[in-house]
Coordinates of C-alpha atoms and ligand atoms in Angstrom, one line a residue:
M1 CA 59.5 188.9 179.7
A2 CA 60.9 187.8 176.4
Y3 CA 58.7 188.0 173.3
D4 CA 56.5 184.9 173.1
L5 CA 53.9 184.6 170.3
T6 CA 52.1 181.8 171.9
M7 CA 51.3 183.5 175.2
E8 CA 47.8 184.6 174.2
T9 CA 46.6 181.1 173.8
Q10 CA 48.7 179.0 176.2
S11 CA 49.6 179.1 179.9
P12 CA 53.0 180.5 180.7
A13 CA 54.6 177.1 181.2
E14 CA 53.4 175.8 177.9
S15 CA 55.7 178.0 175.8
S16 CA 57.8 180.0 178.1
P17 CA 61.3 181.4 177.6
D18 CA 61.0 183.1 181.0
P19 CA 63.7 181.4 183.3
S20 CA 61.5 182.1 186.4
V21 CA 58.7 179.9 185.1
D22 CA 59.2 176.3 186.2
V23 CA 59.0 173.9 183.3
S24 CA 60.4 170.8 185.0
H25 CA 57.0 169.1 185.2
L26 CA 56.5 169.3 181.4
P27 CA 57.2 166.2 179.3
L28 CA 59.9 166.0 176.7
P29 CA 58.6 166.2 173.1
P30 CA 57.6 162.8 171.7
G31 CA 60.2 160.9 169.6
S32 CA 63.2 158.7 170.0
S33 CA 66.9 159.1 170.8
G34 CA 67.9 156.2 168.6
L35 CA 71.2 154.3 169.1
P36 CA 73.8 155.2 171.7
L37 CA 76.2 157.9 170.3
L38 CA 74.9 157.7 166.7
G39 CA 71.3 158.5 167.6
E40 CA 69.2 158.6 164.4
T41 CA 72.0 160.3 162.4
L42 CA 72.2 157.7 159.6
A43 CA 68.5 158.0 158.8
F44 CA 68.7 161.8 158.9
V45 CA 71.6 162.2 156.6
R46 CA 70.2 159.5 154.2
D47 CA 67.2 161.6 153.5
S48 CA 66.5 164.5 156.0
G49 CA 63.2 165.4 154.3
K50 CA 61.8 161.9 154.6
F51 CA 63.1 161.6 158.1
I52 CA 61.4 164.7 159.2
E53 CA 58.1 164.0 157.4
E54 CA 57.8 160.5 158.7
R55 CA 58.3 161.6 162.3
R56 CA 56.0 164.7 161.8
R57 CA 53.2 162.4 160.7
L58 CA 53.8 160.2 163.8
H59 CA 54.3 162.8 166.5
G60 CA 53.1 166.2 165.2
D61 CA 55.0 169.4 164.5
V62 CA 57.3 169.1 167.5
F63 CA 59.4 166.0 168.1
R64 CA 62.7 165.0 169.5
S65 CA 65.6 162.9 168.1
H66 CA 69.3 162.7 168.3
V67 CA 71.3 163.5 165.2
L68 CA 74.8 164.7 164.3
G69 CA 76.0 164.2 167.8
D70 CA 73.4 166.0 169.9
P71 CA 69.8 165.6 171.2
I72 CA 67.5 167.8 169.1
V73 CA 64.0 169.1 168.9
F74 CA 62.6 169.5 165.4
M75 CA 59.8 172.1 165.2
I76 CA 57.9 172.9 162.1
G77 CA 55.6 175.7 161.1
P78 CA 55.4 179.5 161.1
E79 CA 54.7 179.8 164.8
A80 CA 57.8 177.7 165.7
N81 CA 59.9 179.8 163.2
R82 CA 58.8 183.0 164.9
W83 CA 59.6 181.5 168.3
I84 CA 63.1 180.6 167.1
F85 CA 63.8 184.0 165.5
A86 CA 62.6 185.8 168.6
G87 CA 64.8 183.6 170.8
E88 CA 68.2 184.5 169.4
N89 CA 70.5 185.6 172.3
K90 CA 67.6 185.2 174.8
Y91 CA 66.9 181.5 175.2
L92 CA 68.7 180.3 172.1
R93 CA 72.1 180.8 170.4
N94 CA 73.5 179.6 167.2
R95 CA 75.3 176.3 167.1
W96 CA 76.2 174.3 164.1
H97 CA 76.5 170.5 164.2
R98 CA 79.9 168.9 165.1
S99 CA 81.5 168.6 161.7
A100 CA 80.6 172.2 160.7
R101 CA 81.9 173.5 164.1
K102 CA 85.3 172.0 163.3
L103 CA 85.5 173.0 159.7
L104 CA 84.0 176.5 159.7
G105 CA 86.2 179.3 160.9
Q106 CA 85.7 179.8 164.6
Q107 CA 85.6 183.6 164.3
S108 CA 83.3 183.9 161.3
V109 CA 79.9 185.6 161.6
A110 CA 78.1 182.2 161.5
M111 CA 80.0 180.9 164.5
I112 CA 80.1 183.9 166.8
N113 CA 77.2 185.0 169.1
G114 CA 75.9 187.9 171.1
S115 CA 77.4 191.4 170.8
A116 CA 80.4 190.1 168.7
H117 CA 77.9 188.8 166.2
L118 CA 75.9 192.0 166.1
E119 CA 79.1 194.0 165.6
R120 CA 80.3 191.8 162.7
R121 CA 76.9 192.0 161.1
R122 CA 77.2 195.8 161.3
L123 CA 80.6 195.7 159.6
L124 CA 79.3 193.5 156.8
A125 CA 75.9 195.1 156.3
P126 CA 76.9 198.0 154.0
H127 CA 78.2 195.6 151.3
F128 CA 75.0 193.6 151.2
T129 CA 72.2 196.2 151.1
Y130 CA 69.9 196.2 148.1
A131 CA 71.3 199.6 147.1
A132 CA 74.9 198.3 147.2
M133 CA 74.0 195.8 144.5
R134 CA 73.6 198.6 141.9
H135 CA 77.3 198.6 141.4
F136 CA 77.5 194.8 140.8
V137 CA 74.7 194.4 138.3
P138 CA 76.9 195.3 135.3
R139 CA 79.7 193.2 136.6
I140 CA 77.4 190.2 137.1
E141 CA 75.9 190.8 133.6
A142 CA 79.4 190.7 132.0
L143 CA 80.3 187.5 133.8
V144 CA 77.0 185.8 132.8
H145 CA 77.7 186.8 129.1
R146 CA 81.2 185.4 129.3
H147 CA 80.2 182.1 130.9
C148 CA 77.3 181.6 128.6
E149 CA 79.6 181.9 125.6
Q150 CA 81.8 179.2 127.2
W151 CA 78.7 177.0 127.7
L152 CA 77.9 177.4 124.0
S153 CA 81.3 176.2 123.0
A154 CA 81.4 173.3 125.6
A155 CA 80.9 169.7 124.5
Q156 CA 77.1 169.2 124.6
P157 CA 75.4 168.1 126.7
F158 CA 77.0 169.2 130.0
K159 CA 76.2 169.4 133.6
A160 CA 74.5 172.7 134.3
V161 CA 75.2 172.4 138.0
D162 CA 79.0 172.5 137.4
A163 CA 78.7 175.3 134.9
V164 CA 76.5 177.4 137.3
R165 CA 79.0 176.7 140.1
A166 CA 81.9 178.2 138.1
L167 CA 79.8 181.3 137.4
V168 CA 78.6 181.8 140.9
F169 CA 82.0 181.4 142.3
E170 CA 83.5 184.1 140.1
V171 CA 80.6 186.4 141.0
A172 CA 81.2 185.9 144.7
I173 CA 85.0 186.6 144.3
V174 CA 84.2 189.9 142.6
L175 CA 81.7 190.9 145.2
L176 CA 83.9 190.0 148.2
M177 CA 87.4 190.7 147.0
G178 CA 86.9 192.7 143.8
E179 CA 89.3 190.1 142.4
S180 CA 89.4 188.1 139.2
R181 CA 93.0 186.7 139.8
V182 CA 91.7 183.8 141.8
D183 CA 91.7 180.4 140.1
A184 CA 88.0 179.9 140.3
A185 CA 88.0 176.3 139.0
Y186 CA 90.6 175.2 141.5
M187 CA 88.9 176.9 144.4
S188 CA 85.5 175.6 143.4
R189 CA 86.8 172.1 143.5
L190 CA 88.2 172.6 147.0
F191 CA 84.9 174.1 148.0
K192 CA 83.0 171.1 147.0
Q193 CA 85.2 168.8 149.0
W194 CA 85.1 171.2 152.0
A195 CA 81.3 171.6 151.9
A196 CA 80.9 167.8 151.9
G197 CA 83.1 167.6 155.0
L198 CA 81.0 170.2 156.8
F199 CA 78.0 167.8 156.6
A200 CA 79.9 164.6 157.4
A201 CA 77.9 162.4 159.8
V202 CA 80.9 161.8 161.9
P203 CA 83.9 164.3 162.2
L204 CA 86.6 161.6 161.8
D205 CA 89.7 163.5 160.8
I206 CA 91.6 160.8 159.0
P207 CA 92.5 160.7 155.2
F208 CA 89.8 159.3 152.8
T209 CA 86.8 160.0 155.1
T210 CA 84.5 162.7 153.9
F211 CA 85.4 164.8 157.0
G212 CA 89.2 164.2 156.5
R213 CA 89.0 165.3 152.8
G214 CA 87.0 168.3 153.9
A215 CA 89.6 169.3 156.5
A216 CA 92.4 168.9 153.9
A217 CA 90.5 171.1 151.4
E218 CA 90.0 173.7 154.1
K219 CA 93.7 173.8 154.8
E220 CA 94.6 174.0 151.1
M221 CA 92.1 176.8 150.5
R222 CA 93.4 178.8 153.4
E223 CA 97.0 178.5 152.2
Y224 CA 95.8 179.7 148.8
L225 CA 93.9 182.7 150.2
T226 CA 96.5 183.8 152.8
P227 CA 99.0 185.4 150.4
L228 CA 96.1 187.2 148.6
V229 CA 95.0 188.7 152.0
A230 CA 98.6 189.5 153.0
E231 CA 99.0 191.5 149.8
R232 CA 95.8 193.4 150.4
E233 CA 97.0 194.2 154.0
K234 CA 99.9 196.1 152.6
L235 CA 97.7 198.6 150.7
A236 CA 97.7 202.1 152.1
E237 CA 94.0 202.5 151.2
Q238 CA 91.6 199.5 151.0
P239 CA 89.3 199.2 148.0
P240 CA 85.6 199.5 148.9
D241 CA 84.8 195.8 148.9
T242 CA 84.0 193.4 151.7
L243 CA 87.6 192.3 152.2
G244 CA 88.5 196.0 152.4
S245 CA 86.0 196.6 155.2
L246 CA 87.3 193.5 157.1
L247 CA 90.9 194.8 156.8
S248 CA 90.0 198.4 157.7
A249 CA 88.0 197.5 160.8
R250 CA 89.5 198.6 164.2
D251 CA 88.5 197.7 167.7
E252 CA 88.2 200.2 170.6
H253 CA 92.0 199.9 171.1
G254 CA 92.7 200.6 167.4
R255 CA 93.6 197.0 166.7
P256 CA 92.7 195.4 163.3
L257 CA 91.0 192.0 163.1
P258 CA 93.5 189.2 163.3
R259 CA 94.3 187.8 159.8
E260 CA 92.9 184.4 160.9
T261 CA 89.6 186.1 161.6
V262 CA 89.6 187.8 158.2
L263 CA 90.3 184.4 156.5
D264 CA 87.6 182.7 158.6
E265 CA 85.1 185.4 157.4
L266 CA 86.2 185.2 153.8
Q267 CA 85.9 181.5 153.6
L268 CA 82.5 181.5 155.4
L269 CA 81.1 184.1 153.0
L270 CA 82.3 182.2 150.0
F271 CA 80.8 179.0 151.5
A272 CA 77.5 180.6 152.5
G273 CA 76.9 182.2 149.2
H274 CA 78.1 179.3 147.0
D275 CA 76.1 176.1 147.1
T276 CA 73.0 177.9 148.1
T277 CA 72.9 180.2 145.0
V278 CA 74.2 177.3 142.8
T279 CA 71.2 175.2 144.0
A280 CA 68.6 177.9 143.6
T281 CA 69.9 178.8 140.1
S282 CA 70.2 175.2 138.9
N283 CA 66.7 174.4 140.2
L284 CA 65.4 177.5 138.5
M285 CA 66.8 176.3 135.2
M286 CA 65.4 172.8 135.8
L287 CA 61.9 174.1 136.6
L288 CA 61.8 176.6 133.8
A289 CA 62.6 173.7 131.4
R290 CA 59.9 171.5 132.9
Y291 CA 57.2 174.2 133.0
P292 CA 57.3 175.7 129.4
E293 CA 54.2 177.9 130.2
V294 CA 56.1 179.6 133.0
L295 CA 59.2 180.1 130.8
E296 CA 57.0 181.6 128.1
R297 CA 55.5 184.1 130.5
C298 CA 59.1 185.0 131.6
R299 CA 60.1 185.5 128.0
Q300 CA 57.1 187.8 127.3
E301 CA 58.0 189.9 130.3
Q302 CA 61.7 190.1 129.2
Q303 CA 60.7 191.3 125.8
Q304 CA 59.1 194.3 127.3
V305 CA 62.2 195.2 129.4
A306 CA 65.0 194.1 127.0
E307 CA 64.7 197.1 124.8
K308 CA 65.7 199.4 127.6
G309 CA 69.5 198.6 127.4
P310 CA 71.8 196.9 129.9
L311 CA 70.4 195.6 133.2
T312 CA 70.1 197.9 136.2
L313 CA 68.4 197.7 139.5
E314 CA 65.5 199.6 138.0
S315 CA 65.1 197.2 135.0
L316 CA 65.3 194.3 137.4
R317 CA 62.5 195.8 139.4
A318 CA 60.4 195.9 136.2
M319 CA 60.3 192.1 136.1
P320 CA 57.8 191.1 138.8
Y321 CA 56.9 187.8 137.3
L322 CA 60.6 186.7 137.1
H323 CA 60.9 187.5 140.8
Q324 CA 57.8 185.5 141.6
V325 CA 59.3 182.6 139.7
I326 CA 62.6 182.9 141.7
Q327 CA 60.7 183.1 145.0
E328 CA 58.6 180.1 144.1
V329 CA 61.7 178.0 143.1
M330 CA 63.0 178.7 146.6
R331 CA 59.7 177.8 148.3
F332 CA 59.4 174.6 146.2
I333 CA 63.0 173.5 146.7
P334 CA 64.5 175.5 149.5
P335 CA 68.3 175.6 149.0
V336 CA 68.8 175.5 152.8
A337 CA 66.4 172.9 154.4
G338 CA 66.9 174.1 158.0
A339 CA 69.2 175.5 160.6
F340 CA 70.2 174.7 164.1
R341 CA 70.2 176.6 167.4
V342 CA 71.0 175.5 170.9
T343 CA 69.0 176.3 174.1
T344 CA 70.8 178.3 176.7
Q345 CA 68.3 177.4 179.5
D346 CA 65.4 175.0 180.0
V347 CA 62.5 176.3 178.0
A348 CA 59.0 175.3 177.1
Y349 CA 57.5 175.2 173.7
G350 CA 54.0 173.9 172.8
G351 CA 53.6 172.2 176.2
Y352 CA 56.9 170.4 176.0
R353 CA 60.2 170.9 177.9
I354 CA 63.3 171.5 176.0
P355 CA 66.3 171.0 178.3
K356 CA 69.3 173.5 178.3
G357 CA 72.0 172.5 175.8
W358 CA 69.6 170.7 173.3
Q359 CA 69.6 171.6 169.7
V360 CA 66.5 173.1 168.1
S361 CA 66.0 172.8 164.4
L362 CA 64.4 175.5 162.2
G363 CA 62.4 173.7 159.6
I364 CA 62.5 175.7 156.4
R365 CA 61.6 172.9 154.0
G366 CA 58.9 171.5 156.4
T367 CA 57.3 175.0 156.6
H368 CA 57.3 175.5 152.8
Q369 CA 55.6 172.3 152.1
R370 CA 52.4 172.5 154.0
A371 CA 49.4 174.8 154.8
P372 CA 48.9 177.7 154.9
W373 CA 50.3 177.3 151.3
T374 CA 47.6 176.3 149.0
S375 CA 48.4 173.0 147.2
P376 CA 52.0 173.2 148.3
E377 CA 53.0 170.3 146.1
R378 CA 52.4 172.4 143.0
F379 CA 55.0 174.6 141.4
D380 CA 53.0 177.8 141.0
P381 CA 54.7 181.2 140.8
D382 CA 51.3 183.0 140.8
R383 CA 51.0 182.3 144.5
M384 CA 53.7 184.9 145.1
G385 CA 51.9 187.6 143.0
P386 CA 50.1 190.6 144.5
E387 CA 46.7 188.9 144.3
R388 CA 47.4 185.8 146.3
N389 CA 50.4 186.9 148.3
E390 CA 50.7 183.6 150.0
Q391 CA 54.2 184.4 151.3
K392 CA 53.0 187.3 153.3
P393 CA 52.3 186.0 156.9
Q394 CA 55.4 186.2 159.0
G395 CA 57.3 183.0 159.4
V396 CA 55.6 181.3 156.4
Y397 CA 58.2 182.0 153.7
I398 CA 61.7 181.7 155.1
P399 CA 64.3 180.6 152.4
F400 CA 66.7 183.1 153.9
G401 CA 65.9 182.3 157.5
G402 CA 64.9 185.2 159.8
G403 CA 65.6 187.2 162.9
P404 CA 69.1 188.4 163.8
R405 CA 70.7 185.7 161.7
V406 CA 68.7 186.3 158.6
C407 CA 70.9 185.6 155.5
V408 CA 73.5 188.4 155.1
G409 CA 73.6 187.8 151.3
Q410 CA 69.8 187.7 150.5
H411 CA 69.8 190.8 148.3
F412 CA 73.0 189.7 146.6
A413 CA 71.5 186.3 145.9
M414 CA 68.2 187.7 144.7
V415 CA 69.9 190.2 142.4
E416 CA 72.4 187.7 141.1
M417 CA 69.6 185.2 140.3
A418 CA 67.5 187.8 138.6
V419 CA 70.4 188.9 136.4
V420 CA 71.3 185.3 135.5
S421 CA 67.8 184.2 134.8
S422 CA 66.9 187.3 132.9
L423 CA 69.8 186.9 130.5
L424 CA 69.3 183.1 130.2
V425 CA 65.6 183.6 129.3
R426 CA 66.3 186.3 126.8
G427 CA 69.1 184.9 124.9
Y428 CA 69.4 181.1 125.3
Q429 CA 67.5 177.9 125.5
W430 CA 68.4 174.7 127.3
E431 CA 66.9 171.3 126.9
L432 CA 67.0 168.6 129.7
V433 CA 68.6 165.4 128.5
P434 CA 65.9 162.7 128.8
G435 CA 66.4 159.8 131.2
Q436 CA 68.4 161.7 133.9
D437 CA 67.3 161.8 137.5
L438 CA 66.1 165.3 138.3
S439 CA 65.1 164.6 141.9
P440 CA 66.9 166.7 144.5
I441 CA 69.8 165.1 146.5
P442 CA 68.1 164.6 149.9
F443 CA 71.1 165.9 152.0
P444 CA 72.8 168.3 152.5
I445 CA 71.8 170.5 149.6
P446 CA 69.0 169.7 147.1
L447 CA 70.9 169.9 143.8
P448 CA 69.4 167.8 140.9
R449 CA 70.9 164.4 141.4
D450 CA 72.5 163.9 138.0
G451 CA 73.9 167.4 137.8
L452 CA 71.2 168.7 135.4
L453 CA 72.4 167.5 132.0
V454 CA 71.4 170.1 129.4
R455 CA 71.9 170.9 125.7
F456 CA 72.5 174.6 125.6
S457 CA 72.1 176.9 122.6
R458 CA 71.3 180.4 121.5
R459 CA 67.7 181.2 120.9
Ligands
HEM1 C1 69.8 181.5 147.3 C2 70.9 181.8 148.0 C3 70.9 181.8 149.5 C4 70.1 181.2 150.4 C5 68.8 180.3 150.1 C6 70.6 181.4 151.7 C7 70.0 181.0 152.9 C8 70.5 181.3 154.2 C9 69.8 180.9 155.4 C10 68.6 180.1 155.5 C11 70.5 181.5 156.4 C12 70.2 181.4 157.9 C13 70.9 180.3 158.6 C14 70.6 180.3 160.1 O1 69.5 180.7 160.5 O2 71.4 179.8 160.8 C15 71.7 182.1 155.9 C16 72.7 182.8 156.6 C17 73.8 183.4 156.0 N1 74.0 183.6 154.7 FE1 72.8 183.0 153.2 N2 71.7 182.2 151.6 C18 71.9 182.4 150.3 C19 73.0 183.2 149.7 C20 73.9 183.9 150.4 C21 75.0 184.7 149.9 C22 75.1 185.0 148.4 C23 75.8 185.1 150.9 C24 77.0 186.0 150.9 C25 77.8 186.2 149.9 C26 75.2 184.5 152.1 C27 75.7 184.7 153.4 C28 75.2 184.3 154.6 C29 75.8 184.4 155.9 C30 77.1 185.1 156.2 C31 74.9 183.9 156.8 C32 75.1 183.7 158.3 C33 74.4 184.9 159.0 C34 74.6 184.9 160.5 O3 74.9 183.8 161.1 O4 74.4 186.0 161.1 N3 74.1 183.8 151.8 N4 71.6 182.1 154.5

């Protein structure tokens, strides 16, 4: 029988992924399917956090709805998270919502399932281990210095979100392709348009709709990347970067991955690591500016480490407080609010029936904003420290997801954010321009609404 965390306390039918257990007598979770076709999509995309919280208060931690084209069950809390992580390829598989399914490359790691997914993860894994990041620390450091110099000479104030986006994009290009010939500003603009299309409420492919503009941006981006990949294909020996591994991979018949698959993967990796890291880094800058006592403790820690020369994995490890701050930023405002799966059979969870083919939502934000966290509404990096260790129980702290689909780039993101924030804290100061709206955009990604206007200077 498949792993089921709730078996000790509930009868088999109450939470069973076992196809031999009859679940047909169980009720559907409480909730509403909303309007025909549209369901409750508009309310969801207007403010997904509010949408989920209101229904959670009404129905509890498991409820149903109909959003982004499919019936869906939202489930919130560590136990639900563990049930979802354990269900991958057993009673669940990955399925993005309709707009993303059309705009994300069909053969990318985020779209494929089963053994093909495992195999692709194995291919990518060596480039994303913590140890592999050693090689990138000096390169990220050099890029941060260069970008910070540009920020100093920019007209003040400026939108930190845009500035961070340019930096993060260049870092990703270096990691994935070892390249700096890519026009980062141009690509970053296309990315923004593409990413907006991925989360369009309706995948209406006509010009001037969000989806239509996203589709056009995806096409343009692919046309830009194709000659770069074609040039790399001609090399007798591939450089040891992610693109090199994708191009060197051979199947059991000695055939390489089709070029379209390589492009799908490259685009997906650029997408997956882009807005997520931009959001976390921008919110880190925002929260450090709003909590001067936290910034001061970071500065004190940096003073002790700074004398030891350029950054390395070892020096980054000697900054536990900075890591606590980064972790707490991602608990407080998770860059990814949730993720979707689809049931591959009728299953039961929490005494409810979830029919085959329904979406299931992993609630990252919902889980981070309630017990067992103490005073979850407070920004409090000490909760991540060794004394309180609130993030410890499995399924409680999940900014990078979990299970077989846990974020491929989590070490990369953590190391990148540690390098960026360490150098910012040491050498620079930034003031938030008064009167701006710092609240996070409610959907799809919680960037500060006005782009985080800052005045940036050397310390
Ligand atoms: C702060 C930064 C980041 C956050 C918060 C984040 C978060 C996440 C989450 C929650 C998932 C799981 C989605 C699911 O369960 O369906 C995920 C998956 C993924 N992430 Fe990240 N991510 C970040 C940075 C990155 C970076 C830098 C990369 C690569 C360059 C990356 C590549 C991926 C990929 C490829 C997947 C799909 C994995 C799969 O389906 O097997 N992410 N990420």
